[in-house]
mmCIF file of C-alpha atoms in Angstrom:
data_model
loop_
_atom_site.group_PDB
_atom_site.id
_atom_site.type_symbol
_atom_site.label_atom_id
_atom_site.label_comp_id
_atom_site.label_asym_id
_atom_site.label_seq_id
_atom_site.Cartn_x
_atom_site.Cartn_y
_atom_site.Cartn_z
ATOM 1 C CA UNK A 1 82.397 27.368 53.298
ATOM 2 C CA UNK A 2 79.019 26.213 52.190
ATOM 3 C CA UNK A 3 75.755 27.872 53.173
ATOM 4 C CA UNK A 4 72.167 28.324 52.151
ATOM 5 C CA UNK A 5 71.629 31.798 51.513
ATOM 6 C CA UNK A 6 73.326 34.564 49.663
ATOM 7 C CA UNK A 7 73.046 36.928 52.527
ATOM 8 C CA UNK A 8 75.072 34.495 54.768
ATOM 9 C CA UNK A 9 77.777 34.208 52.052
ATOM 10 C CA UNK A 10 78.129 38.243 52.208
ATOM 11 C CA UNK A 11 77.974 38.112 55.989
ATOM 12 C CA UNK A 12 80.594 35.610 56.108
ATOM 13 C CA UNK A 13 82.794 37.316 53.700
ATOM 14 C CA UNK A 14 82.471 40.501 55.741
ATOM 15 C CA UNK A 15 83.376 38.878 59.059
ATOM 16 C CA UNK A 16 86.325 36.833 57.649
ATOM 17 C CA UNK A 17 87.772 40.093 55.708
ATOM 18 C CA UNK A 18 87.598 41.734 59.010
ATOM 19 C CA UNK A 19 89.340 38.879 60.940
ATOM 20 C CA UNK A 20 92.119 38.239 58.528
ATOM 21 C CA UNK A 21 92.156 41.034 55.759
ATOM 22 C CA UNK A 22 92.877 40.531 52.137
ATOM 23 C CA UNK A 23 93.697 36.711 52.780
ATOM 24 C CA UNK A 24 89.869 36.089 53.028
ATOM 25 C CA UNK A 25 89.862 36.696 49.254
ATOM 26 C CA UNK A 26 91.383 33.072 48.985
ATOM 27 C CA UNK A 27 88.413 31.213 50.965
ATOM 28 C CA UNK A 28 85.774 30.057 48.765
ATOM 29 C CA UNK A 29 82.371 30.819 50.430
ATOM 30 C CA UNK A 30 79.223 29.842 48.502
ATOM 31 C CA UNK A 31 75.972 28.850 48.684
ATOM 32 C CA UNK A 32 75.161 24.968 47.963
ATOM 33 C CA UNK A 33 73.522 25.801 44.902
ATOM 34 C CA UNK A 34 75.987 28.053 43.635
ATOM 35 C CA UNK A 35 78.760 25.687 44.460
ATOM 36 C CA UNK A 36 76.824 22.700 42.622
ATOM 37 C CA UNK A 37 76.198 24.673 39.828
ATOM 38 C CA UNK A 38 80.000 25.613 39.435
ATOM 39 C CA UNK A 39 80.796 21.953 39.677
ATOM 40 C CA UNK A 40 78.109 21.130 36.971
ATOM 41 C CA UNK A 41 79.798 24.014 34.822
ATOM 42 C CA UNK A 42 76.855 26.075 34.196
ATOM 43 C CA UNK A 43 74.579 28.535 35.205
ATOM 44 C CA UNK A 44 70.799 27.899 36.104
ATOM 45 C CA UNK A 45 68.079 29.651 37.869
ATOM 46 C CA UNK A 46 66.933 28.447 41.156
ATOM 47 C CA UNK A 47 63.564 27.372 40.049
ATOM 48 C CA UNK A 48 63.800 23.478 38.703
ATOM 49 C CA UNK A 49 66.932 23.269 40.679
ATOM 50 C CA UNK A 50 66.045 20.984 43.284
ATOM 51 C CA UNK A 51 68.337 18.148 42.482
ATOM 52 C CA UNK A 52 71.462 20.000 41.674
ATOM 53 C CA UNK A 53 73.322 19.099 44.676
ATOM 54 C CA UNK A 54 72.473 15.224 43.848
ATOM 55 C CA UNK A 55 73.524 15.909 40.279
ATOM 56 C CA UNK A 56 76.762 17.501 41.725
ATOM 57 C CA UNK A 57 77.280 14.705 44.395
ATOM 58 C CA UNK A 58 76.844 12.156 41.255
ATOM 59 C CA UNK A 59 79.401 13.780 39.199
ATOM 60 C CA UNK A 60 81.957 13.868 41.951
ATOM 61 C CA UNK A 61 81.200 9.962 42.670
ATOM 62 C CA UNK A 62 81.835 9.140 38.900
ATOM 63 C CA UNK A 63 85.107 11.117 38.843
ATOM 64 C CA UNK A 64 83.376 13.646 36.331
ATOM 65 C CA UNK A 65 84.714 16.563 38.345
ATOM 66 C CA UNK A 66 88.187 17.764 37.422
ATOM 67 C CA UNK A 67 90.034 16.902 41.000
ATOM 68 C CA UNK A 68 91.442 20.445 41.557
ATOM 69 C CA UNK A 69 87.903 21.754 41.951
ATOM 70 C CA UNK A 70 87.013 19.546 44.716
ATOM 71 C CA UNK A 71 90.103 19.119 46.673
ATOM 72 C CA UNK A 72 89.647 20.935 49.937
ATOM 73 C CA UNK A 73 91.451 20.812 53.208
ATOM 74 C CA UNK A 74 88.755 22.041 55.188
ATOM 75 C CA UNK A 75 84.838 22.639 54.487
ATOM 76 C CA UNK A 76 82.810 24.453 56.656
ATOM 77 C CA UNK A 77 79.127 23.650 56.826
ATOM 78 C CA UNK A 78 76.824 26.692 58.086
ATOM 79 C CA UNK A 79 73.594 25.475 59.439
ATOM 80 C CA UNK A 80 74.184 21.853 58.603
ATOM 81 C CA UNK A 81 71.235 20.671 60.502
ATOM 82 C CA UNK A 82 69.236 22.407 57.325
ATOM 83 C CA UNK A 83 70.840 19.918 54.882
ATOM 84 C CA UNK A 84 68.324 17.710 53.034
ATOM 85 C CA UNK A 85 69.365 14.173 51.496
ATOM 86 C CA UNK A 86 71.095 15.638 48.332
ATOM 87 C CA UNK A 87 72.987 18.311 50.336
ATOM 88 C CA UNK A 88 74.074 15.325 52.628
ATOM 89 C CA UNK A 89 75.190 13.315 49.536
ATOM 90 C CA UNK A 90 77.280 16.339 48.192
ATOM 91 C CA UNK A 91 79.091 16.423 51.580
ATOM 92 C CA UNK A 92 79.675 12.432 51.707
ATOM 93 C CA UNK A 93 81.086 12.751 48.093
ATOM 94 C CA UNK A 94 83.366 15.312 49.039
ATOM 95 C CA UNK A 95 84.531 13.532 51.943
ATOM 96 C CA UNK A 96 85.037 10.099 49.973
ATOM 97 C CA UNK A 97 87.269 12.214 47.901
ATOM 98 C CA UNK A 98 89.135 14.342 50.472
ATOM 99 C CA UNK A 99 90.188 11.583 53.208
ATOM 100 C CA UNK A 100 92.092 14.051 54.868
ATOM 101 C CA UNK A 101 89.709 17.168 54.544
ATOM 102 C CA UNK A 102 88.282 18.576 57.867
ATOM 103 C CA UNK A 103 84.609 19.064 57.991
ATOM 104 C CA UNK A 104 83.089 21.443 60.305
ATOM 105 C CA UNK A 105 79.268 20.941 60.516
ATOM 106 C CA UNK A 106 77.747 23.728 62.501
ATOM 107 C CA UNK A 107 74.141 23.707 63.401
ATOM 108 C CA UNK A 108 71.913 22.197 66.230
ATOM 109 C CA UNK A 109 69.380 19.387 64.897
ATOM 110 C CA UNK A 110 67.134 20.801 67.672
ATOM 111 C CA UNK A 111 66.541 24.057 65.639
ATOM 112 C CA UNK A 112 65.619 22.175 62.318
ATOM 113 C CA UNK A 113 62.671 24.050 61.142
ATOM 114 C CA UNK A 114 62.673 22.985 57.532
ATOM 115 C CA UNK A 115 61.196 19.412 57.909
ATOM 116 C CA UNK A 116 58.572 20.272 54.976
ATOM 117 C CA UNK A 117 61.776 20.397 52.454
ATOM 118 C CA UNK A 118 62.714 16.834 53.283
ATOM 119 C CA UNK A 119 65.396 17.514 55.591
ATOM 120 C CA UNK A 120 67.148 14.538 57.438
ATOM 121 C CA UNK A 121 66.638 14.411 61.280
ATOM 122 C CA UNK A 122 70.067 14.568 62.862
ATOM 123 C CA UNK A 123 71.840 15.393 59.587
ATOM 124 C CA UNK A 124 74.782 16.586 61.637
ATOM 125 C CA UNK A 125 74.740 13.237 63.437
ATOM 126 C CA UNK A 126 74.494 11.284 60.383
ATOM 127 C CA UNK A 127 77.784 12.800 58.980
ATOM 128 C CA UNK A 128 80.637 10.273 59.454
ATOM 129 C CA UNK A 129 82.654 11.508 62.521
ATOM 130 C CA UNK A 130 86.418 11.605 62.347
ATOM 131 C CA UNK A 131 87.001 13.494 65.395
ATOM 132 C CA UNK A 132 83.908 14.895 67.405
ATOM 133 C CA UNK A 133 84.133 18.329 68.996
ATOM 134 C CA UNK A 134 81.179 19.752 71.071
ATOM 135 C CA UNK A 135 80.167 23.462 71.134
ATOM 136 C CA UNK A 136 80.969 25.047 74.568
ATOM 137 C CA UNK A 137 78.629 28.004 74.411
ATOM 138 C CA UNK A 138 75.409 29.074 72.793
ATOM 139 C CA UNK A 139 73.865 32.317 71.507
ATOM 140 C CA UNK A 140 70.658 30.982 70.701
ATOM 141 C CA UNK A 141 69.112 29.545 74.226
ATOM 142 C CA UNK A 142 69.356 30.692 77.802
ATOM 143 C CA UNK A 143 71.986 29.851 80.405
ATOM 144 C CA UNK A 144 69.757 27.169 81.755
ATOM 145 C CA UNK A 145 70.779 24.931 79.016
ATOM 146 C CA UNK A 146 74.764 25.254 79.504
ATOM 147 C CA UNK A 147 75.206 21.732 81.150
ATOM 148 C CA UNK A 148 73.827 20.253 77.963
ATOM 149 C CA UNK A 149 76.695 22.295 76.008
ATOM 150 C CA UNK A 150 79.444 20.269 77.720
ATOM 151 C CA UNK A 151 77.975 16.822 76.894
ATOM 152 C CA UNK A 152 80.357 14.502 75.056
ATOM 153 C CA UNK A 153 79.865 14.027 71.591
ATOM 154 C CA UNK A 154 78.237 10.658 70.664
#
């Protein structure tokens, strides 16, 4: 699982542990930055690390990353709407190396508030769709929007 903040990582780890117990320790949950730094094989400070996802994506595409480090069966992207072009390139590179990998991109592009960071409008919609599933419930809006939740994925 990849998310955008350390607080989210901690919360997801706790929730997963509450659901499945010690098996949760076998699930890799990281921020985009920490996952990319791991792939690059080094520790860095977040200052000046804007290009870390682009560098990690390029390494994956060039075959410079050991296959065992990027072989995944499932990738869950929390708040996928917040991905910029480099984060999207990382996910595309992972998908190219893992043809059977299931990608679960969670996020609603209508809630994208980080345009100033160069985010891609409709990031979730720009990921290659292997099988589209739509959300059937939402906790961020009112019941008046319920008919929209059940619209078919495009």
